[in-house]
Short mmCIF file of N, CA and C in Angstrom, two decimals:
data_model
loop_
_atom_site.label_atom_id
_atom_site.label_comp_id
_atom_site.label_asym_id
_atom_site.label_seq_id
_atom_site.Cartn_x
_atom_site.Cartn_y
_atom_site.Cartn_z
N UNK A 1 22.45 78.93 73.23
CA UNK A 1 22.31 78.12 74.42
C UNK A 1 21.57 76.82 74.08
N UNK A 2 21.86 75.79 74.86
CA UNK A 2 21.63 74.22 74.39
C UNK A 2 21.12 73.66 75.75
N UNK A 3 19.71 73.42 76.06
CA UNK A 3 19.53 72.89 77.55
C UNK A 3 20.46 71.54 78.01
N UNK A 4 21.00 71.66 78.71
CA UNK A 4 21.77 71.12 79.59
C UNK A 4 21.49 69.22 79.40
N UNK A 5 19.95 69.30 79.70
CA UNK A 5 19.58 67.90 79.50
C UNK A 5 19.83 67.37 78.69
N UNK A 6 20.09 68.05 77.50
CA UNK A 6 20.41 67.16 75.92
C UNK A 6 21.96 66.26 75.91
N UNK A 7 22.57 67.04 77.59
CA UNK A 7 24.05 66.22 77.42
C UNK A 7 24.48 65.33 78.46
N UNK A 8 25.20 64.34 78.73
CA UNK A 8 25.29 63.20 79.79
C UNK A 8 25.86 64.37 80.65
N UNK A 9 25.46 64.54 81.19
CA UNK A 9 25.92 65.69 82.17
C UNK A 9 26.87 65.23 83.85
N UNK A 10 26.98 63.84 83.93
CA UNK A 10 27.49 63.56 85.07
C UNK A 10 29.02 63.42 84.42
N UNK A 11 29.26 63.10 83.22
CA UNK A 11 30.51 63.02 82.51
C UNK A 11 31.24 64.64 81.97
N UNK A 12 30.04 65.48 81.52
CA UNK A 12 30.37 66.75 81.40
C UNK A 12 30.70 67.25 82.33
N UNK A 13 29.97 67.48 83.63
CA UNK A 13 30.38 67.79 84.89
C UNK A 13 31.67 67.62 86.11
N UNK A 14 31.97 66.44 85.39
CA UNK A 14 33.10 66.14 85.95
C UNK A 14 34.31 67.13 86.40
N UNK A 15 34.55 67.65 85.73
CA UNK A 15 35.86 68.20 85.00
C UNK A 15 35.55 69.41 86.20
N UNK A 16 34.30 69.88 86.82
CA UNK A 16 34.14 71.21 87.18
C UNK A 16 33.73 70.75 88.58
N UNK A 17 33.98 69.47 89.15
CA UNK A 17 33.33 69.54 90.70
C UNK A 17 34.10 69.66 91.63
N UNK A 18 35.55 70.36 91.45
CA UNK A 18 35.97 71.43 92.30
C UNK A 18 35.73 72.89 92.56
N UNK A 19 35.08 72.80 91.26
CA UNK A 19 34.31 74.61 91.31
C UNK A 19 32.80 74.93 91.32
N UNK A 20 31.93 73.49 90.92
CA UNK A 20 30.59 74.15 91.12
C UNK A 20 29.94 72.92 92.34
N UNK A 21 28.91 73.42 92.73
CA UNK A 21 28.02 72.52 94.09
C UNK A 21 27.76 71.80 93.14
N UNK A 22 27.44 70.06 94.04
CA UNK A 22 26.51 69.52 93.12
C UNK A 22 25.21 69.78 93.11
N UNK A 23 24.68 70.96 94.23
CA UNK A 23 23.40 70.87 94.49
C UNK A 23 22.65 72.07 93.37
N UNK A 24 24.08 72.30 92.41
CA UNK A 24 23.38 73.27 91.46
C UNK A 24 22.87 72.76 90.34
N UNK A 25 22.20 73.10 89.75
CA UNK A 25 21.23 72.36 88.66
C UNK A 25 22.47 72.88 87.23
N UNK A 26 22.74 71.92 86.53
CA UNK A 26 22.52 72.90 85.34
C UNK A 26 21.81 73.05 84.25
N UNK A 27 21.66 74.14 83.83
CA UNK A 27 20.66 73.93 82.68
C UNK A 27 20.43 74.33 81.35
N UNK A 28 21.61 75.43 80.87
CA UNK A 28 22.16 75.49 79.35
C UNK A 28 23.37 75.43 79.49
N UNK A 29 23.70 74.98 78.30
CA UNK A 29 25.28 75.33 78.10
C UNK A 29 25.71 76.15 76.28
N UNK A 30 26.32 77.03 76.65
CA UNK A 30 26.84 77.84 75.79
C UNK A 30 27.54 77.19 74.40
N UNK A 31 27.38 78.36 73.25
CA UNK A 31 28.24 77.85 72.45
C UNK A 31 29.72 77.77 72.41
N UNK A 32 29.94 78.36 73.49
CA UNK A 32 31.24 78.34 73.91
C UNK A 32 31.95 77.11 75.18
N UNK A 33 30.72 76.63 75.47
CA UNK A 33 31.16 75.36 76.51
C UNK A 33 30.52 76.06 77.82
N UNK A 34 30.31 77.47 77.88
CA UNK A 34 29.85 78.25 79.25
C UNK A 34 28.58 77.16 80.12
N UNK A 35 28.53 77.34 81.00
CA UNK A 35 27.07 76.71 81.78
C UNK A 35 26.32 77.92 82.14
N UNK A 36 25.04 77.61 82.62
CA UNK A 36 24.53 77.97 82.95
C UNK A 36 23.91 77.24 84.20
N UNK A 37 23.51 77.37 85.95
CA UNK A 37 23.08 76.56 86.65
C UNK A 37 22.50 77.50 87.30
N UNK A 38 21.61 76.70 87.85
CA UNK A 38 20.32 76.85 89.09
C UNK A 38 20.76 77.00 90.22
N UNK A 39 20.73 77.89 91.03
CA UNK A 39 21.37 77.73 92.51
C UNK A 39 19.85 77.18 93.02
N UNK A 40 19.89 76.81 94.16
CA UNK A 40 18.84 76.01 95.20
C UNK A 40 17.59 77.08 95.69
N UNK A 41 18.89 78.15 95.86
CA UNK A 41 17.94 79.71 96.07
C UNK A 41 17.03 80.35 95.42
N UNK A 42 16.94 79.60 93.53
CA UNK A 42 16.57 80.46 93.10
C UNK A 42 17.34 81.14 92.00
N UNK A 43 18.73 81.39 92.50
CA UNK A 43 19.40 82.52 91.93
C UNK A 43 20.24 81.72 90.90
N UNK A 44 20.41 82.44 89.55
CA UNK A 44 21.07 81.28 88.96
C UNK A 44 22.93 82.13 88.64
N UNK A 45 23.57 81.36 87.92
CA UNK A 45 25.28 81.47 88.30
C UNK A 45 25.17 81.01 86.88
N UNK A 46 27.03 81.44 86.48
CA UNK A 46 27.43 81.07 85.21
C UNK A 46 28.86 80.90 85.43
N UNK A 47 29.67 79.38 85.28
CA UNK A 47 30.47 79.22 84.71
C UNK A 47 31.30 79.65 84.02
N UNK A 48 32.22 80.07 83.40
CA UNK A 48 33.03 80.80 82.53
C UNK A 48 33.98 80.02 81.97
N UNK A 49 34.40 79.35 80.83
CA UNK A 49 35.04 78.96 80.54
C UNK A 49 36.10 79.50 80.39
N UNK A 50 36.09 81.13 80.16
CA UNK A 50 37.05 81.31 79.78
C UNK A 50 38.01 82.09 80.65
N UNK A 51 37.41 81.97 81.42
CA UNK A 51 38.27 82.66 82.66
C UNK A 51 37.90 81.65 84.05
N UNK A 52 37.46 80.49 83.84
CA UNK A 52 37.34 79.42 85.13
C UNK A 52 36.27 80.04 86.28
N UNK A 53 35.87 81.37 86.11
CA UNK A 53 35.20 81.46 87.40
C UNK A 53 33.39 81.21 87.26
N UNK A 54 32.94 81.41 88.57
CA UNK A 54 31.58 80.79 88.77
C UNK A 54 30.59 81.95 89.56
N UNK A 55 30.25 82.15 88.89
CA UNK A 55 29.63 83.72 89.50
C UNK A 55 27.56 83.94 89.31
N UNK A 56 27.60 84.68 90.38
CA UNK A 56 26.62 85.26 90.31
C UNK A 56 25.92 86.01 88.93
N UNK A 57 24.78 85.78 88.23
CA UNK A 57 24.54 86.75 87.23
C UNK A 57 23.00 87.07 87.81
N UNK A 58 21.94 86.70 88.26
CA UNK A 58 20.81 86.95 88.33
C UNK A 58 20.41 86.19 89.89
N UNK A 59 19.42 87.30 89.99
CA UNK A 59 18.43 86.97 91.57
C UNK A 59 18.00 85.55 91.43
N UNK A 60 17.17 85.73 90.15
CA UNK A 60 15.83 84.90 89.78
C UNK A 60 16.14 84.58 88.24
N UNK A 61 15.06 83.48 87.93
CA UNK A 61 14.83 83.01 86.33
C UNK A 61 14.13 84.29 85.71
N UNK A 62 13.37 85.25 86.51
CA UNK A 62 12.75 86.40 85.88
C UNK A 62 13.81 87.06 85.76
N UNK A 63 15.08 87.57 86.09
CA UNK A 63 15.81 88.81 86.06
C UNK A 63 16.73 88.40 84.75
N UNK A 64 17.02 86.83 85.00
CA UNK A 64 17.90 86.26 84.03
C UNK A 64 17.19 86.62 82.69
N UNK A 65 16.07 85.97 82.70
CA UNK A 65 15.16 85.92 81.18
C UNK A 65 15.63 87.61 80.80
N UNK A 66 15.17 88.75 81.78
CA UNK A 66 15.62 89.83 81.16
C UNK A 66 16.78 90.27 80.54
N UNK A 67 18.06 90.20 81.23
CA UNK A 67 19.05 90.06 81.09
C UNK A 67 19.71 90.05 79.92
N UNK A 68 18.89 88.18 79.85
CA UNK A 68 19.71 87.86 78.69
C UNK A 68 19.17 88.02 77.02
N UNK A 69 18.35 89.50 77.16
CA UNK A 69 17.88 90.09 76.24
C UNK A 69 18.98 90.46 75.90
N UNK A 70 19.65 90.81 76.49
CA UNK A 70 20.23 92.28 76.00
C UNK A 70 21.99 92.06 75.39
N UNK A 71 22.07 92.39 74.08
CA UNK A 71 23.11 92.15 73.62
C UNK A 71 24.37 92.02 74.40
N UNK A 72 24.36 93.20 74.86
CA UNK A 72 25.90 93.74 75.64
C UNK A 72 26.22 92.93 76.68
N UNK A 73 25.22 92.57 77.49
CA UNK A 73 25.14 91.39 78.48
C UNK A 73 25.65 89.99 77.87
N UNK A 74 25.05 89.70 76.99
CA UNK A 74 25.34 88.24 76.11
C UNK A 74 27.18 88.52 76.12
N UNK A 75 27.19 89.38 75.46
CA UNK A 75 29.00 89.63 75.08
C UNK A 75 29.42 89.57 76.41
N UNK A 76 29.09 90.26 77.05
CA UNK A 76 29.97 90.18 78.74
C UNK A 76 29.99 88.80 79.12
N UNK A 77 29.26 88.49 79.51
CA UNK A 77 28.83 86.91 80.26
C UNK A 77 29.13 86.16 79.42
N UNK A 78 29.08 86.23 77.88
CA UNK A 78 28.99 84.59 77.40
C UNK A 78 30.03 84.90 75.74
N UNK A 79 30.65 85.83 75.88
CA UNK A 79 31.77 86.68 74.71
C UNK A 79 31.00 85.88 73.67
N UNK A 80 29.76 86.32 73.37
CA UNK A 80 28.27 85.82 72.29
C UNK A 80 29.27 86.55 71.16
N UNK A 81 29.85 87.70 70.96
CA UNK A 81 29.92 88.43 70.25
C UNK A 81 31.65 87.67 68.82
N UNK A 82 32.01 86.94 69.49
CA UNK A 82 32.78 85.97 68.77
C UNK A 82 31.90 84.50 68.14
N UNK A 83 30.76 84.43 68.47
CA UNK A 83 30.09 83.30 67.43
C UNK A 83 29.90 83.89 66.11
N UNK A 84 29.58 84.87 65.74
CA UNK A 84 29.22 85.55 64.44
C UNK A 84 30.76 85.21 64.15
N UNK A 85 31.70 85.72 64.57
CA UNK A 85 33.35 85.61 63.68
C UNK A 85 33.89 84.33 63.42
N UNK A 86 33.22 83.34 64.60
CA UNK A 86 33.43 82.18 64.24
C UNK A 86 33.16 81.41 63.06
N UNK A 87 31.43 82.24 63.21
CA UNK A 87 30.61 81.10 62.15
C UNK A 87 30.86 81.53 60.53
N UNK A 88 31.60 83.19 60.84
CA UNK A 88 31.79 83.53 59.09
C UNK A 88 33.66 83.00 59.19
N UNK A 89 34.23 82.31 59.41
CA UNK A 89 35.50 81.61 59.52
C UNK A 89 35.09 79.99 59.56
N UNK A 90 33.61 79.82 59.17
CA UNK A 90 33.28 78.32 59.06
C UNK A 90 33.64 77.31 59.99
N UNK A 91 33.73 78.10 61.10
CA UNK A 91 33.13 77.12 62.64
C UNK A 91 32.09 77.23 63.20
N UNK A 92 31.09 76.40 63.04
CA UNK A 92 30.24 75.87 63.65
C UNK A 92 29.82 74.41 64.24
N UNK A 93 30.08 75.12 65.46
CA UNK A 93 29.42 73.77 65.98
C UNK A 93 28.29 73.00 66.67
N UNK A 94 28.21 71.60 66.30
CA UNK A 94 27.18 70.60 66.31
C UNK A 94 26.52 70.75 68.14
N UNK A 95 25.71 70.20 67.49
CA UNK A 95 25.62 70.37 69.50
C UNK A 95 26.44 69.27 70.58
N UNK A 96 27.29 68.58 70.12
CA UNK A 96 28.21 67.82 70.74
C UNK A 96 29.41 68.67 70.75
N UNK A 97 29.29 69.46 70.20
CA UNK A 97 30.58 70.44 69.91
C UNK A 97 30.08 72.08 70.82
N UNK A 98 31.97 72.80 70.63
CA UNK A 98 31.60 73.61 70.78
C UNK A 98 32.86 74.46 70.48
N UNK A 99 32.90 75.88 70.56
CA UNK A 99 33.78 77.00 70.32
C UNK A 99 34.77 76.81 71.30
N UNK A 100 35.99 77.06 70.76
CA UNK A 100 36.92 76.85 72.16
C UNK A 100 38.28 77.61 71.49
N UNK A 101 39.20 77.84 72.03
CA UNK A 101 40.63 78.62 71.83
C UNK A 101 41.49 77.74 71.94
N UNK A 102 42.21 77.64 70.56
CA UNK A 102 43.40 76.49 70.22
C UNK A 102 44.52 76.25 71.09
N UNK A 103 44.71 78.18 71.69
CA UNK A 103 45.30 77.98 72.96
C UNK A 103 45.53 79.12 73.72
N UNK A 104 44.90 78.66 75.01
CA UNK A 104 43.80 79.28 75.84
C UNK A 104 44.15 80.92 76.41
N UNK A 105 43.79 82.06 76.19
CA UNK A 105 44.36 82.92 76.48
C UNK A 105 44.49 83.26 77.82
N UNK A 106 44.25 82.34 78.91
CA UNK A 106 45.17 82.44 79.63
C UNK A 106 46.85 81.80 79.80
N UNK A 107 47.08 81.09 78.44
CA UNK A 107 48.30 80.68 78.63
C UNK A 107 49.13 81.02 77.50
N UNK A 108 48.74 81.94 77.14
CA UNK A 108 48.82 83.38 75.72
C UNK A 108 48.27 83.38 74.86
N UNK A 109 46.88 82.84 74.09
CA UNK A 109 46.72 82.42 73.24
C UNK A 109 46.10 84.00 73.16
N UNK A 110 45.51 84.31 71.42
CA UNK A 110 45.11 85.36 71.25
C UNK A 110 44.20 85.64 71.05
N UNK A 111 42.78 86.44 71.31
CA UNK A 111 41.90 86.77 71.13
C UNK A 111 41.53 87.66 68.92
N UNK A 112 41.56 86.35 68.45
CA UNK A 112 41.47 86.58 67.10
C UNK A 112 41.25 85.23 66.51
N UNK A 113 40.45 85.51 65.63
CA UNK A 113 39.27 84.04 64.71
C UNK A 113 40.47 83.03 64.35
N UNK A 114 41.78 82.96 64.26
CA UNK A 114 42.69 82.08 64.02
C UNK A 114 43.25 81.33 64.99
N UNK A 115 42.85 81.63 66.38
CA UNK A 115 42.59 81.32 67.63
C UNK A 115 41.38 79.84 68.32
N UNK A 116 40.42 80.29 67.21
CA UNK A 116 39.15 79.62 67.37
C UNK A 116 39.66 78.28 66.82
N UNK A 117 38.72 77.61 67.46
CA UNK A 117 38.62 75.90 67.15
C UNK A 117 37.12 75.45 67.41
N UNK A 118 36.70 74.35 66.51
CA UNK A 118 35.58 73.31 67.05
C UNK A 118 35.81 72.55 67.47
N UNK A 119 35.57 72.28 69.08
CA UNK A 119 36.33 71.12 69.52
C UNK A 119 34.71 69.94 70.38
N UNK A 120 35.24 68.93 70.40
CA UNK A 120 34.25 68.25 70.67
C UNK A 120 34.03 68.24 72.68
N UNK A 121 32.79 68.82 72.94
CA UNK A 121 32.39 69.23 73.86
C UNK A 121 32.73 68.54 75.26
N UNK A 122 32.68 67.23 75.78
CA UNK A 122 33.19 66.38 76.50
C UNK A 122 34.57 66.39 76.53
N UNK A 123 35.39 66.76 75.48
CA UNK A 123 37.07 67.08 75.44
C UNK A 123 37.20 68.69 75.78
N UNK A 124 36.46 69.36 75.79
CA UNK A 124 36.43 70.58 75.75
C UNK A 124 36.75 71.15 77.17
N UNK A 125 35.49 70.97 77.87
CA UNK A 125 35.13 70.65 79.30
C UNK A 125 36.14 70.02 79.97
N UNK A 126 36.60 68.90 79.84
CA UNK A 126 37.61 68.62 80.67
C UNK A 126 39.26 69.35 80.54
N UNK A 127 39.89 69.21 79.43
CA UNK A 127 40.61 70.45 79.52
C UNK A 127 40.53 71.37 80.05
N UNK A 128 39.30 72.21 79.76
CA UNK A 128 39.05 73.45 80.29
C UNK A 128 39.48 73.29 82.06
N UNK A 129 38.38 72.32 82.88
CA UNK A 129 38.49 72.27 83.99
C UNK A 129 40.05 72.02 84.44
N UNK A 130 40.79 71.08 83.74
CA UNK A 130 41.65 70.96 84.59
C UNK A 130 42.53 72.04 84.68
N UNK A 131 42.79 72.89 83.11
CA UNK A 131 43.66 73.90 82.94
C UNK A 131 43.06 74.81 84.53
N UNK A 132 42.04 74.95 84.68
CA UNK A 132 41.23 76.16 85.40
C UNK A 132 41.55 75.61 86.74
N UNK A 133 41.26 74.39 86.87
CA UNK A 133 41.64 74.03 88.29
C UNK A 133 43.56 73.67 88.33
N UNK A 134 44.27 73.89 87.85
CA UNK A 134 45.93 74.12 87.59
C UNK A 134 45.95 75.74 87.88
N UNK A 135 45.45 76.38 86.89
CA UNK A 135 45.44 77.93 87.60
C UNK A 135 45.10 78.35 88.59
N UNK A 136 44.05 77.75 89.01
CA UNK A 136 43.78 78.35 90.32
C UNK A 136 44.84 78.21 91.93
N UNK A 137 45.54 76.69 91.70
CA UNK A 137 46.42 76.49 92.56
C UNK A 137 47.67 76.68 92.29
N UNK A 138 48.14 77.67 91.09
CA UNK A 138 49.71 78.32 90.83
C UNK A 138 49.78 78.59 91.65
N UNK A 139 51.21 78.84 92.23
CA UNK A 139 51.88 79.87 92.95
C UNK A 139 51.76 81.30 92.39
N UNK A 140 51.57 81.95 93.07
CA UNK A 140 51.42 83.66 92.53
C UNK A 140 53.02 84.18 92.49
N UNK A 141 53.69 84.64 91.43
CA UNK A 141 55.42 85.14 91.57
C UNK A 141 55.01 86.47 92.15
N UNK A 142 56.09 87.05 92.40
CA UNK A 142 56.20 88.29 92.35
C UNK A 142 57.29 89.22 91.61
#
């Protein structure tokens, strides 16, 4: 995780202000491009890059801090558990950068290290959003 402040964040943000308040703070962002934000309440929310949604994870900054002890949690919330495969496949990225899927498994791409990319974080983010905000307004087939 990378505090939030370290990035122009009204340009990062962009890409996502059909899906998050502006009145939410944010305040890390993942090696994966994930956010992390402040609700007003108190309660803080996480972004998902990789599935577009914006969810609830913690009451408080106390429940979060616990939380995000805990391995299994990291993998759930923030799929932590693909930086190790990344970084021994010699992606790592800068803090302008970040982990991202060459192509996106929601539009088949595959969950495997040949999948992975370093892509530069401001390009990242906006893709992401728009793909996420395109999915969200498909038509559903049947």
């Amino acid at each position: 995780m990378i505090a939030a402040s370290g990035y122009d964040l009204r340009e990062l943000r962009a890409p996502w202000r059909w899906r998050v308040p502006d009145s939410h703070a944010p305040l890390f962002i993942s090696v994966f491009g994930d956010w992390v934000f402040g609700h007003p309440d108190g309660s803080i929310w996480v972004l998902s890059l990789l599935d577009g949604e914006y969810d609830l994870v913690a009451r408080d900054v106390a429940e979060y801090n616990i939380l995000n002890k805990s391995i299994e949690w990291l993998e759930q919330i923030f799929i932590a558990d693909w930086q190790p495969i990344a970084a021994a496949h010699g992606l790592i990225p800068t803090t302008d950068e970040c982990l991202g899927w060459k192509l996106h498994p929601f539009l088949g791409g595959r969950f495997e290290a040949a999948n992975l990319q370093v892509f530069n974080m401001r390009e990242y983010q906006s893709i992401m959003g728009r793909i996420h905000q395109q999915l969200q307004h498909r038509p559903i087939l049947n």
